[in-house]
Amino acid sequence: MLNQNVLALGKKRSTIREIFEFGNQRAKIVGRENIFDFSIGNPNVPAPDSVQEAIRDIINTKHPSSIHGYTSAQGSEDCRIAVAESLNVRFGTDYSAKNLYLTVGAAASLSVCLKALTASPQDEFIVFAPFFPEYQVFIEHGAGAKFVVIPAQVQDFQINFDEFEKKLNPHTKGVIINSPNNPSGVVYSNETINRLAALLSTKSEEYGHPIYLISDEPYREIIYDGIKVPFIAPSYKNTLVCYSYSKSLSLPGERIGYVLVPNTVDNFEDVYAAVCGAGRVLGYVCAPSLFQHVITRCVADIADISIYEKNRNILFEALTSMGYHCVKPEGAFYLFPKTLEENDYAFCERAKKYDLLLVPGTGFGAPGHMRISYCVQTETVQRALPLFEKLAKEYGF
Ligand code: PLP
């Protein structure tokens, strides 16, 4: 007898994976260049040159045991110091190596935090739709806690506070936020963050235990129009930050990120130790050594995100003029318009006729929407526009 939960997870192909396979089949017939795959959030912008140079230099100058050997479980001190100092310079904080735990990307950061915080199967974690679908897997199957969804506030994709307050209760252990957001691209405003922090403080006091805020920030650097993303940790003392270099340095396959546990977190030392313990239970051992060296050198760098901004501008303007309704994204590399019929699966199925690969919003907890992942060549975006138009015309636009 196998673990039935994980067996079911392994057998079920994700919607995005299904779409990806469909694209592969169609590519054999019509050619890869005629597939308009907007389904996957795999950065198409290359990692900055500084990353390639750092890799070459590290390989040429460091001892192999330092490049390929184990580091301490929480990550090398050099790398943690580099990350802490970079945060301090940017955000005026005073973090040090002891606040950081390096991970194999944000997925691991989230899994580790959720595992560290879950003390009972009654514990609940709240997420706000639209949300990254793996949250449910990490909460229910990874940590063994309860997954609670707050419906989307579709007019702006900020937090629906009325619904949120109804779901808070003494079992609420934590809340996950993701800004800039996958899939909406929306950045939470200062007002949203301040209101959230105030509410969590009041409720923590009322329940007599902290409600942790897990801030999932892999898109923190991917922002447009020169806006500033509020750095959330200083706004609420019990915040754990989950970060990743998958998107900011275009390194998703290298698996490198971190958990930040600020000193302000209640029982900081125990929470940090629980994060280390959770990493141990989950068998992570340590983050990849070579990429710890790379991050130490490239911590302040960022991939060229101008292509994403260009794609966003082209798509947003064209789609809204065709009749699609969409909240303007200020970050990440996704657009999350309403589908032109209520059934988002039926709509995305229809789009396949034009080899337009879009992801239904239902999987993100927001039916009636579609995710368009625009981390693709600008030429692909431009060639896809007449197809979006034909699709809109089918619905009388
Ligand atoms: N959180 C969000 C919101 C994401 O979109 C992703 C990946 O797409 C992750 C976490 C996981 O990122 P990583 O590649 O760092 O594990």
mmCIF file of C-alpha atoms and ligand atoms in Angstrom:
data_model
loop_
_atom_site.group_PDB
_atom_site.id
_atom_site.type_symbol
_atom_site.label_atom_id
_atom_site.label_comp_id
_atom_site.label_asym_id
_atom_site.label_seq_id
_atom_site.Cartn_x
_atom_site.Cartn_y
_atom_site.Cartn_z
ATOM 1 C CA MET A 1 0.000 0.000 0.000
ATOM 2 C CA LEU A 2 1.396 3.374 -0.996
ATOM 3 C CA ASN A 3 0.721 6.800 0.399
ATOM 4 C CA GLN A 4 -2.539 7.420 -1.440
ATOM 5 C CA ASN A 5 -2.309 11.193 -1.235
ATOM 6 C CA VAL A 6 1.028 11.445 -2.957
ATOM 7 C CA LEU A 7 0.108 8.684 -5.386
ATOM 8 C CA ALA A 8 -2.907 10.720 -6.507
ATOM 9 C CA LEU A 9 -0.737 13.835 -6.816
ATOM 10 C CA GLY A 10 1.848 12.025 -8.897
ATOM 11 C CA LYS A 11 -0.758 10.563 -11.227
ATOM 12 C CA LYS A 12 -2.651 13.774 -11.786
ATOM 13 C CA ARG A 13 -1.034 15.877 -14.476
ATOM 14 C CA SER A 14 -1.326 19.569 -13.709
ATOM 15 C CA THR A 15 -3.427 21.652 -16.103
ATOM 16 C CA ILE A 16 -0.287 23.514 -17.187
ATOM 17 C CA ARG A 17 1.505 20.222 -17.892
ATOM 18 C CA GLU A 18 -1.506 19.042 -19.991
ATOM 19 C CA ILE A 19 -1.384 22.244 -22.012
ATOM 20 C CA PHE A 20 2.368 21.888 -22.440
ATOM 21 C CA GLU A 21 1.929 18.337 -23.801
ATOM 22 C CA PHE A 22 -0.802 19.549 -26.156
ATOM 23 C CA GLY A 23 1.647 22.189 -27.430
ATOM 24 C CA ASN A 24 4.308 19.548 -28.055
ATOM 25 C CA GLN A 25 1.892 17.426 -30.084
ATOM 26 C CA ARG A 26 0.674 20.390 -32.137
ATOM 27 C CA ALA A 27 4.260 21.588 -32.714
ATOM 28 C CA LYS A 28 4.965 18.336 -34.549
ATOM 29 C CA ILE A 29 2.132 19.158 -36.959
ATOM 30 C CA VAL A 30 2.245 22.942 -37.429
ATOM 31 C CA GLY A 31 5.823 23.744 -36.334
ATOM 32 C CA ARG A 32 7.029 25.075 -32.983
ATOM 33 C CA GLU A 33 6.999 28.675 -34.261
ATOM 34 C CA ASN A 34 3.231 28.465 -34.793
ATOM 35 C CA ILE A 35 2.468 27.489 -31.216
ATOM 36 C CA PHE A 36 1.630 30.476 -29.017
ATOM 37 C CA ASP A 37 2.467 29.032 -25.656
ATOM 38 C CA PHE A 38 1.462 31.452 -22.918
ATOM 39 C CA SER A 39 1.111 28.704 -20.351
ATOM 40 C CA ILE A 40 4.394 28.408 -18.459
ATOM 41 C CA GLY A 41 6.146 30.926 -16.206
ATOM 42 C CA ASN A 42 9.637 29.966 -17.319
ATOM 43 C CA PRO A 43 11.678 33.188 -17.743
ATOM 44 C CA ASN A 44 12.815 33.607 -21.355
ATOM 45 C CA VAL A 45 15.231 36.436 -20.559
ATOM 46 C CA PRO A 46 18.742 35.036 -20.031
ATOM 47 C CA ALA A 47 20.501 35.267 -16.681
ATOM 48 C CA PRO A 48 22.686 38.410 -16.544
ATOM 49 C CA ASP A 49 26.249 38.166 -17.932
ATOM 50 C CA SER A 50 27.532 38.662 -14.393
ATOM 51 C CA VAL A 51 26.108 35.233 -13.495
ATOM 52 C CA GLN A 52 27.935 33.517 -16.365
ATOM 53 C CA GLU A 53 31.146 35.363 -15.481
ATOM 54 C CA ALA A 54 30.798 34.432 -11.802
ATOM 55 C CA ILE A 55 30.287 30.750 -12.680
ATOM 56 C CA ARG A 56 33.401 30.731 -14.878
ATOM 57 C CA ASP A 57 35.483 32.540 -12.304
ATOM 58 C CA ILE A 58 34.317 30.343 -9.422
ATOM 59 C CA ILE A 59 35.111 27.191 -11.394
ATOM 60 C CA ASN A 60 38.557 28.509 -12.333
ATOM 61 C CA THR A 61 39.549 29.795 -8.930
ATOM 62 C CA LYS A 62 37.791 27.876 -6.133
ATOM 63 C CA HIS A 63 38.694 24.464 -4.793
ATOM 64 C CA PRO A 64 36.320 21.759 -6.105
ATOM 65 C CA SER A 65 35.262 20.832 -2.578
ATOM 66 C CA SER A 66 34.115 24.399 -2.053
ATOM 67 C CA ILE A 67 32.205 24.403 -5.363
ATOM 68 C CA HIS A 68 30.595 21.001 -5.045
ATOM 69 C CA GLY A 69 30.803 20.107 -1.353
ATOM 70 C CA TYR A 70 28.152 20.405 1.336
ATOM 71 C CA THR A 71 27.749 23.737 3.051
ATOM 72 C CA SER A 72 26.223 24.140 6.501
ATOM 73 C CA ALA A 73 22.499 23.342 6.440
ATOM 74 C CA GLN A 74 21.455 27.003 6.616
ATOM 75 C CA GLY A 75 23.874 27.946 3.809
ATOM 76 C CA SER A 76 27.395 29.373 3.735
ATOM 77 C CA GLU A 77 27.970 32.315 6.011
ATOM 78 C CA ASP A 78 29.458 34.359 3.135
ATOM 79 C CA CYS A 79 26.299 33.990 1.081
ATOM 80 C CA ARG A 80 23.990 34.734 3.979
ATOM 81 C CA ILE A 81 26.003 37.850 4.860
ATOM 82 C CA ALA A 82 25.867 39.004 1.226
ATOM 83 C CA VAL A 83 22.082 38.570 1.096
ATOM 84 C CA ALA A 84 21.555 40.285 4.474
ATOM 85 C CA GLU A 85 23.734 43.263 3.486
ATOM 86 C CA SER A 86 22.006 43.642 0.162
ATOM 87 C CA LEU A 87 18.599 43.728 1.871
ATOM 88 C CA ASN A 88 19.923 46.214 4.430
ATOM 89 C CA VAL A 89 21.202 48.568 1.729
ATOM 90 C CA ARG A 90 17.945 48.431 -0.210
ATOM 91 C CA PHE A 91 15.433 48.472 2.600
ATOM 92 C CA GLY A 92 17.209 50.098 5.559
ATOM 93 C CA THR A 93 16.938 46.931 7.654
ATOM 94 C CA ASP A 94 19.590 45.409 9.919
ATOM 95 C CA TYR A 95 19.516 41.717 9.091
ATOM 96 C CA SER A 96 22.527 39.468 9.495
ATOM 97 C CA ALA A 97 23.506 35.928 8.492
ATOM 98 C CA LYS A 98 21.554 34.514 11.428
ATOM 99 C CA ASN A 99 18.265 35.689 9.897
ATOM 100 C CA LEU A 100 18.744 33.722 6.694
ATOM 101 C CA TYR A 101 18.271 30.118 5.669
ATOM 102 C CA LEU A 102 19.199 29.339 2.057
ATOM 103 C CA THR A 103 16.910 27.020 0.126
ATOM 104 C CA VAL A 104 16.412 25.307 -3.199
ATOM 105 C CA GLY A 105 14.056 28.060 -4.387
ATOM 106 C CA ALA A 106 10.762 29.546 -3.204
ATOM 107 C CA ALA A 107 8.894 26.227 -3.381
ATOM 108 C CA ALA A 108 11.289 24.864 -0.761
ATOM 109 C CA SER A 109 11.173 28.114 1.244
ATOM 110 C CA LEU A 110 7.386 27.820 1.450
ATOM 111 C CA SER A 111 7.435 24.101 2.274
ATOM 112 C CA VAL A 112 9.982 24.664 5.017
ATOM 113 C CA CYS A 113 8.071 27.579 6.595
ATOM 114 C CA LEU A 114 4.736 25.767 6.487
ATOM 115 C CA LYS A 115 6.263 22.645 8.008
ATOM 116 C CA ALA A 116 8.024 24.691 10.696
ATOM 117 C CA LEU A 117 4.836 26.502 11.733
ATOM 118 C CA THR A 118 2.342 23.632 11.637
ATOM 119 C CA ALA A 119 1.897 22.190 15.116
ATOM 120 C CA SER A 120 -1.441 20.419 14.643
ATOM 121 C CA PRO A 121 -3.688 19.193 11.799
ATOM 122 C CA GLN A 122 -6.190 21.803 13.027
ATOM 123 C CA ASP A 123 -3.822 24.622 12.037
ATOM 124 C CA GLU A 124 -5.109 26.710 9.144
ATOM 125 C CA PHE A 125 -3.274 28.731 6.499
ATOM 126 C CA ILE A 126 -5.181 31.351 4.557
ATOM 127 C CA VAL A 127 -4.434 32.220 0.929
ATOM 128 C CA PHE A 128 -6.004 34.899 -1.248
ATOM 129 C CA ALA A 129 -7.362 34.041 -4.687
ATOM 130 C CA PRO A 130 -5.961 34.184 -7.256
ATOM 131 C CA PHE A 131 -3.074 32.158 -5.809
ATOM 132 C CA PHE A 132 -0.155 29.959 -6.905
ATOM 133 C CA PRO A 133 -1.805 26.505 -7.051
ATOM 134 C CA GLU A 134 1.075 24.687 -5.335
ATOM 135 C CA TYR A 135 0.149 26.421 -2.052
ATOM 136 C CA GLN A 136 -2.586 23.858 -1.589
ATOM 137 C CA VAL A 137 -0.147 20.979 -2.100
ATOM 138 C CA PHE A 138 2.425 22.445 0.299
ATOM 139 C CA ILE A 139 -0.164 23.228 2.997
ATOM 140 C CA GLU A 140 -2.295 20.087 2.868
ATOM 141 C CA HIS A 141 0.148 17.424 1.784
ATOM 142 C CA GLY A 142 3.499 18.884 2.824
ATOM 143 C CA ALA A 143 2.632 20.388 6.198
ATOM 144 C CA GLY A 144 -0.593 18.492 6.981
ATOM 145 C CA ALA A 145 -2.526 21.667 7.767
ATOM 146 C CA LYS A 146 -5.813 23.129 6.492
ATOM 147 C CA PHE A 147 -5.984 25.197 3.315
ATOM 148 C CA VAL A 148 -8.394 28.144 3.457
ATOM 149 C CA VAL A 149 -9.143 30.326 0.432
ATOM 150 C CA ILE A 150 -10.416 33.900 0.410
ATOM 151 C CA PRO A 151 -12.250 34.609 -2.863
ATOM 152 C CA ALA A 152 -10.753 37.110 -5.268
ATOM 153 C CA GLN A 153 -11.657 40.776 -5.220
ATOM 154 C CA VAL A 154 -11.896 40.805 -8.992
ATOM 155 C CA GLN A 155 -12.095 44.552 -9.566
ATOM 156 C CA ASP A 156 -8.488 45.102 -8.429
ATOM 157 C CA PHE A 157 -7.146 41.804 -7.000
ATOM 158 C CA GLN A 158 -6.263 43.483 -3.723
ATOM 159 C CA ILE A 159 -7.375 41.685 -0.522
ATOM 160 C CA ASN A 160 -11.064 41.064 0.043
ATOM 161 C CA PHE A 161 -10.990 42.114 3.724
ATOM 162 C CA ASP A 162 -14.662 41.395 4.478
ATOM 163 C CA GLU A 163 -14.276 37.760 3.456
ATOM 164 C CA PHE A 164 -10.862 37.565 5.108
ATOM 165 C CA GLU A 165 -12.157 38.690 8.500
ATOM 166 C CA LYS A 166 -14.909 36.061 8.352
ATOM 167 C CA LYS A 167 -12.349 33.276 7.935
ATOM 168 C CA LEU A 168 -9.932 34.339 10.684
ATOM 169 C CA ASN A 169 -10.315 32.197 13.810
ATOM 170 C CA PRO A 170 -8.174 30.845 16.669
ATOM 171 C CA HIS A 171 -6.914 28.016 14.412
ATOM 172 C CA THR A 172 -5.459 30.483 11.904
ATOM 173 C CA LYS A 173 -1.726 29.840 12.017
ATOM 174 C CA GLY A 174 -0.631 31.847 9.042
ATOM 175 C CA VAL A 175 -1.514 33.774 5.939
ATOM 176 C CA ILE A 176 0.333 33.591 2.620
ATOM 177 C CA ILE A 177 0.595 36.639 0.396
ATOM 178 C CA ASN A 178 2.280 36.941 -2.984
ATOM 179 C CA SER A 179 2.961 40.422 -4.341
ATOM 180 C CA PRO A 180 3.730 40.979 -7.221
ATOM 181 C CA ASN A 181 1.254 38.225 -7.826
ATOM 182 C CA ASN A 182 1.172 35.089 -9.895
ATOM 183 C CA PRO A 183 -1.244 34.996 -11.753
ATOM 184 C CA SER A 184 -2.687 38.560 -11.612
ATOM 185 C CA GLY A 185 0.552 40.588 -11.792
ATOM 186 C CA VAL A 186 -0.974 42.912 -9.193
ATOM 187 C CA VAL A 187 1.192 44.551 -6.515
ATOM 188 C CA TYR A 188 -0.405 45.045 -3.103
ATOM 189 C CA SER A 189 -0.717 48.722 -2.232
ATOM 190 C CA ASN A 190 0.684 50.267 0.953
ATOM 191 C CA GLU A 191 -2.887 50.612 2.126
ATOM 192 C CA THR A 192 -3.508 46.872 1.684
ATOM 193 C CA ILE A 193 -0.284 45.960 3.514
ATOM 194 C CA ASN A 194 -0.971 48.335 6.405
ATOM 195 C CA ARG A 195 -4.548 47.148 6.799
ATOM 196 C CA LEU A 196 -3.414 43.515 6.688
ATOM 197 C CA ALA A 197 -0.697 44.120 9.278
ATOM 198 C CA ALA A 198 -3.097 45.936 11.619
ATOM 199 C CA LEU A 199 -5.704 43.189 11.356
ATOM 200 C CA LEU A 200 -3.180 40.406 11.952
ATOM 201 C CA SER A 201 -1.785 42.229 14.999
ATOM 202 C CA THR A 202 -5.264 42.682 16.493
ATOM 203 C CA LYS A 203 -6.255 39.079 15.858
ATOM 204 C CA SER A 204 -2.950 37.689 17.166
ATOM 205 C CA GLU A 205 -3.560 39.559 20.390
ATOM 206 C CA GLU A 206 -7.177 38.427 20.577
ATOM 207 C CA TYR A 207 -6.261 34.739 20.044
ATOM 208 C CA GLY A 208 -3.199 34.888 22.288
ATOM 209 C CA HIS A 209 -0.787 33.551 19.660
ATOM 210 C CA PRO A 210 0.938 34.968 16.612
ATOM 211 C CA ILE A 211 -0.596 34.686 13.169
ATOM 212 C CA TYR A 212 2.404 34.439 10.854
ATOM 213 C CA LEU A 213 2.536 36.276 7.568
ATOM 214 C CA ILE A 214 4.374 34.253 4.926
ATOM 215 C CA SER A 215 5.370 36.672 2.192
ATOM 216 C CA ASP A 216 6.130 34.761 -1.016
ATOM 217 C CA GLU A 217 8.235 37.214 -3.035
ATOM 218 C CA PRO A 218 9.853 35.576 -6.079
ATOM 219 C CA TYR A 219 8.676 38.477 -8.294
ATOM 220 C CA ARG A 220 9.769 41.275 -5.925
ATOM 221 C CA GLU A 221 12.178 42.725 -8.497
ATOM 222 C CA ILE A 222 9.971 42.275 -11.553
ATOM 223 C CA ILE A 223 8.025 45.525 -11.518
ATOM 224 C CA TYR A 224 7.059 48.134 -14.095
ATOM 225 C CA ASP A 225 6.419 51.836 -14.527
ATOM 226 C CA GLY A 226 9.040 52.568 -11.869
ATOM 227 C CA ILE A 227 6.651 51.648 -9.058
ATOM 228 C CA LYS A 228 7.957 50.682 -5.636
ATOM 229 C CA VAL A 229 6.915 47.368 -4.128
ATOM 230 C CA PRO A 230 6.536 47.834 -0.386
ATOM 231 C CA PHE A 231 9.064 45.583 1.440
ATOM 232 C CA ILE A 232 6.622 43.803 3.675
ATOM 233 C CA ALA A 233 8.669 42.374 6.546
ATOM 234 C CA PRO A 234 9.121 45.656 8.487
ATOM 235 C CA SER A 235 5.345 46.281 8.395
ATOM 236 C CA TYR A 236 4.445 43.227 10.482
ATOM 237 C CA LYS A 237 6.732 41.704 13.079
ATOM 238 C CA ASN A 238 5.755 38.049 12.547
ATOM 239 C CA THR A 239 6.602 37.947 8.848
ATOM 240 C CA LEU A 240 8.641 35.181 7.222
ATOM 241 C CA VAL A 241 9.902 36.025 3.735
ATOM 242 C CA CYS A 242 10.201 33.336 1.062
ATOM 243 C CA TYR A 243 12.429 34.472 -1.783
ATOM 244 C CA SER A 244 13.876 32.916 -4.909
ATOM 245 C CA TYR A 245 16.358 33.869 -7.631
ATOM 246 C CA SER A 246 14.350 31.821 -10.164
ATOM 247 C CA LYS A 247 12.775 34.924 -11.693
ATOM 248 C CA SER A 248 14.965 37.900 -10.740
ATOM 249 C CA LEU A 249 18.152 36.238 -12.029
ATOM 250 C CA SER A 250 16.366 33.868 -14.475
ATOM 251 C CA LEU A 251 17.748 30.799 -12.681
ATOM 252 C CA PRO A 252 14.674 28.589 -12.138
ATOM 253 C CA GLY A 253 16.491 25.343 -12.901
ATOM 254 C CA GLU A 254 19.359 26.065 -10.524
ATOM 255 C CA ARG A 255 17.120 26.036 -7.455
ATOM 256 C CA ILE A 256 18.321 28.805 -5.162
ATOM 257 C CA GLY A 257 16.442 31.076 -2.773
ATOM 258 C CA TYR A 258 16.031 31.757 0.934
ATOM 259 C CA VAL A 259 13.820 32.105 3.980
ATOM 260 C CA LEU A 260 14.269 35.321 5.943
ATOM 261 C CA VAL A 261 13.290 35.150 9.633
ATOM 262 C CA PRO A 262 13.618 38.683 11.069
ATOM 263 C CA ASN A 263 14.612 39.183 14.730
ATOM 264 C CA THR A 264 11.198 40.753 15.319
ATOM 265 C CA VAL A 265 9.449 37.381 14.965
ATOM 266 C CA ASP A 266 8.178 36.191 18.378
ATOM 267 C CA ASN A 267 10.543 33.533 19.747
ATOM 268 C CA PHE A 268 12.864 34.272 16.849
ATOM 269 C CA GLU A 269 15.457 31.680 17.844
ATOM 270 C CA ASP A 270 12.930 28.866 18.051
ATOM 271 C CA VAL A 271 11.250 29.821 14.788
ATOM 272 C CA TYR A 272 14.615 29.928 13.005
ATOM 273 C CA ALA A 273 15.562 26.554 14.540
ATOM 274 C CA ALA A 274 12.208 25.100 13.439
ATOM 275 C CA VAL A 275 12.906 26.316 9.884
ATOM 276 C CA CYS A 276 16.275 24.500 9.987
ATOM 277 C CA GLY A 277 14.586 21.415 11.448
ATOM 278 C CA ALA A 278 11.895 21.446 8.762
ATOM 279 C CA GLY A 279 14.584 21.624 6.064
ATOM 280 C CA ARG A 280 16.159 18.572 7.661
ATOM 281 C CA VAL A 281 12.890 16.615 7.784
ATOM 282 C CA LEU A 282 12.199 17.440 4.151
ATOM 283 C CA GLY A 283 15.683 16.223 3.219
ATOM 284 C CA TYR A 284 16.979 19.417 1.652
ATOM 285 C CA VAL A 285 20.440 19.097 3.309
ATOM 286 C CA CYS A 286 21.726 22.403 1.843
ATOM 287 C CA ALA A 287 21.184 24.721 -1.111
ATOM 288 C CA PRO A 288 23.426 24.094 -4.173
ATOM 289 C CA SER A 289 26.983 25.149 -3.292
ATOM 290 C CA LEU A 290 27.957 26.553 -6.682
ATOM 291 C CA PHE A 291 24.906 28.812 -6.697
ATOM 292 C CA GLN A 292 25.540 29.955 -3.154
ATOM 293 C CA HIS A 293 28.876 31.240 -4.497
ATOM 294 C CA VAL A 294 27.111 32.814 -7.472
ATOM 295 C CA ILE A 295 24.547 34.599 -5.286
ATOM 296 C CA THR A 296 27.318 35.883 -3.002
ATOM 297 C CA ARG A 297 28.707 37.743 -6.029
ATOM 298 C CA CYS A 298 25.522 38.579 -7.948
ATOM 299 C CA VAL A 299 23.140 39.356 -5.092
ATOM 300 C CA ALA A 300 22.484 42.883 -6.356
ATOM 301 C CA ASP A 301 22.011 41.962 -10.022
ATOM 302 C CA ILE A 302 18.841 41.443 -11.979
ATOM 303 C CA ALA A 303 18.002 40.000 -15.398
ATOM 304 C CA ASP A 304 16.965 42.465 -18.112
ATOM 305 C CA ILE A 305 13.249 42.735 -17.423
ATOM 306 C CA SER A 306 12.579 45.394 -20.081
ATOM 307 C CA ILE A 307 11.333 42.708 -22.491
ATOM 308 C CA TYR A 308 8.616 41.718 -19.995
ATOM 309 C CA GLU A 309 7.497 45.316 -19.643
ATOM 310 C CA LYS A 310 7.363 45.678 -23.419
ATOM 311 C CA ASN A 311 5.309 42.477 -23.731
ATOM 312 C CA ARG A 312 2.968 43.602 -20.981
ATOM 313 C CA ASN A 313 2.379 46.956 -22.676
ATOM 314 C CA ILE A 314 1.684 45.421 -26.076
ATOM 315 C CA LEU A 315 -0.629 42.726 -24.739
ATOM 316 C CA PHE A 316 -2.505 44.868 -22.249
ATOM 317 C CA GLU A 317 -3.234 47.623 -24.738
ATOM 318 C CA ALA A 318 -4.202 45.275 -27.552
ATOM 319 C CA LEU A 319 -6.385 42.951 -25.481
ATOM 320 C CA THR A 320 -8.280 45.713 -23.710
ATOM 321 C CA SER A 321 -8.961 47.436 -27.036
ATOM 322 C CA MET A 322 -10.339 44.134 -28.409
ATOM 323 C CA GLY A 323 -12.852 43.929 -25.552
ATOM 324 C CA TYR A 324 -11.038 41.769 -23.022
ATOM 325 C CA HIS A 325 -11.321 43.042 -19.453
ATOM 326 C CA CYS A 326 -8.130 42.992 -17.433
ATOM 327 C CA VAL A 327 -6.682 44.570 -14.266
ATOM 328 C CA LYS A 328 -3.419 46.205 -15.340
ATOM 329 C CA PRO A 329 -0.505 44.234 -13.909
ATOM 330 C CA GLU A 330 2.317 46.225 -12.335
ATOM 331 C CA GLY A 331 4.702 43.322 -11.903
ATOM 332 C CA ALA A 332 5.554 39.640 -12.482
ATOM 333 C CA PHE A 333 5.046 38.435 -16.070
ATOM 334 C CA TYR A 334 1.402 37.450 -16.150
ATOM 335 C CA LEU A 335 -1.845 38.957 -17.345
ATOM 336 C CA PHE A 336 -5.086 37.644 -15.835
ATOM 337 C CA PRO A 337 -8.022 38.834 -17.968
ATOM 338 C CA LYS A 338 -11.621 37.691 -17.710
ATOM 339 C CA THR A 339 -12.487 34.947 -20.158
ATOM 340 C CA LEU A 340 -15.154 35.913 -22.696
ATOM 341 C CA GLU A 341 -17.476 33.219 -21.408
ATOM 342 C CA GLU A 342 -18.029 32.223 -17.811
ATOM 343 C CA ASN A 343 -16.575 28.761 -18.254
ATOM 344 C CA ASP A 344 -12.830 29.407 -18.339
ATOM 345 C CA TYR A 345 -12.048 25.808 -19.327
ATOM 346 C CA ALA A 346 -14.357 26.032 -22.348
ATOM 347 C CA PHE A 347 -12.799 29.359 -23.324
ATOM 348 C CA CYS A 348 -9.212 28.080 -23.099
ATOM 349 C CA GLU A 349 -10.262 24.972 -25.023
ATOM 350 C CA ARG A 350 -11.618 27.200 -27.792
ATOM 351 C CA ALA A 351 -8.366 29.198 -27.826
ATOM 352 C CA LYS A 352 -6.482 25.981 -28.604
ATOM 353 C CA LYS A 353 -8.120 26.024 -32.048
ATOM 354 C CA TYR A 354 -5.787 28.940 -32.812
ATOM 355 C CA ASP A 355 -2.850 27.233 -31.046
ATOM 356 C CA LEU A 356 -3.155 29.856 -28.311
ATOM 357 C CA LEU A 357 -2.214 28.116 -25.078
ATOM 358 C CA LEU A 358 -3.789 29.817 -22.064
ATOM 359 C CA VAL A 359 -4.357 28.558 -18.523
ATOM 360 C CA PRO A 360 -7.890 28.566 -17.019
ATOM 361 C CA GLY A 361 -8.233 30.702 -13.872
ATOM 362 C CA THR A 362 -10.079 28.034 -11.879
ATOM 363 C CA GLY A 363 -6.794 26.370 -10.867
ATOM 364 C CA PHE A 364 -5.735 29.699 -9.324
ATOM 365 C CA GLY A 365 -9.006 29.939 -7.396
ATOM 366 C CA ALA A 366 -10.508 32.541 -9.758
ATOM 367 C CA PRO A 367 -12.924 30.965 -12.271
ATOM 368 C CA GLY A 368 -13.904 33.071 -15.280
ATOM 369 C CA HIS A 369 -10.321 34.225 -15.852
ATOM 370 C CA MET A 370 -7.314 33.049 -17.836
ATOM 371 C CA ARG A 371 -3.622 33.384 -17.158
ATOM 372 C CA ILE A 372 -1.426 34.631 -19.987
ATOM 373 C CA SER A 373 2.234 34.130 -19.197
ATOM 374 C CA TYR A 374 4.126 36.655 -21.307
ATOM 375 C CA CYS A 375 7.732 35.691 -20.558
ATOM 376 C CA VAL A 376 8.065 34.871 -24.268
ATOM 377 C CA GLN A 377 9.625 36.545 -27.321
ATOM 378 C CA THR A 378 7.986 39.861 -28.218
ATOM 379 C CA GLU A 379 7.545 38.544 -31.741
ATOM 380 C CA THR A 380 5.399 35.699 -30.363
ATOM 381 C CA VAL A 381 3.232 38.257 -28.566
ATOM 382 C CA GLN A 382 2.847 40.330 -31.735
ATOM 383 C CA ARG A 383 1.976 37.367 -33.930
ATOM 384 C CA ALA A 384 -0.566 36.161 -31.363
ATOM 385 C CA LEU A 385 -2.584 39.410 -31.359
ATOM 386 C CA PRO A 386 -4.659 38.658 -34.514
ATOM 387 C CA LEU A 387 -5.504 35.278 -32.968
ATOM 388 C CA PHE A 388 -6.748 36.876 -29.751
ATOM 389 C CA GLU A 389 -8.805 39.159 -31.980
ATOM 390 C CA LYS A 390 -10.349 36.283 -33.938
ATOM 391 C CA LEU A 391 -11.194 34.593 -30.658
ATOM 392 C CA ALA A 392 -12.876 37.760 -29.372
ATOM 393 C CA LYS A 393 -14.887 38.019 -32.595
ATOM 394 C CA GLU A 394 -16.249 34.522 -31.988
ATOM 395 C CA TYR A 395 -17.883 36.022 -28.889
ATOM 396 C CA GLY A 396 -19.284 38.993 -30.781
ATOM 397 C CA PHE A 397 -16.655 41.589 -29.794
HETATM 398 N N1 PLP B 1 5.700 31.160 -5.617
HETATM 399 C C1 PLP B 1 5.171 31.661 -6.734
HETATM 400 C C2 PLP B 1 4.109 32.686 -6.628
HETATM 401 C C3 PLP B 1 5.594 31.218 -7.999
HETATM 402 O O1 PLP B 1 5.041 31.740 -9.106
HETATM 403 C C4 PLP B 1 6.609 30.237 -8.064
HETATM 404 C C5 PLP B 1 7.062 29.725 -9.355
HETATM 405 O O2 PLP B 1 6.566 30.012 -10.414
HETATM 406 C C6 PLP B 1 7.146 29.751 -6.867
HETATM 407 C C7 PLP B 1 6.673 30.235 -5.669
HETATM 408 C C8 PLP B 1 8.211 28.708 -6.868
HETATM 409 O O3 PLP B 1 9.393 29.245 -7.341
HETATM 410 P P1 PLP B 1 10.784 28.500 -7.300
HETATM 411 O O4 PLP B 1 11.169 28.218 -8.707
HETATM 412 O O5 PLP B 1 11.725 29.454 -6.685
HETATM 413 O O6 PLP B 1 10.630 27.282 -6.474
#
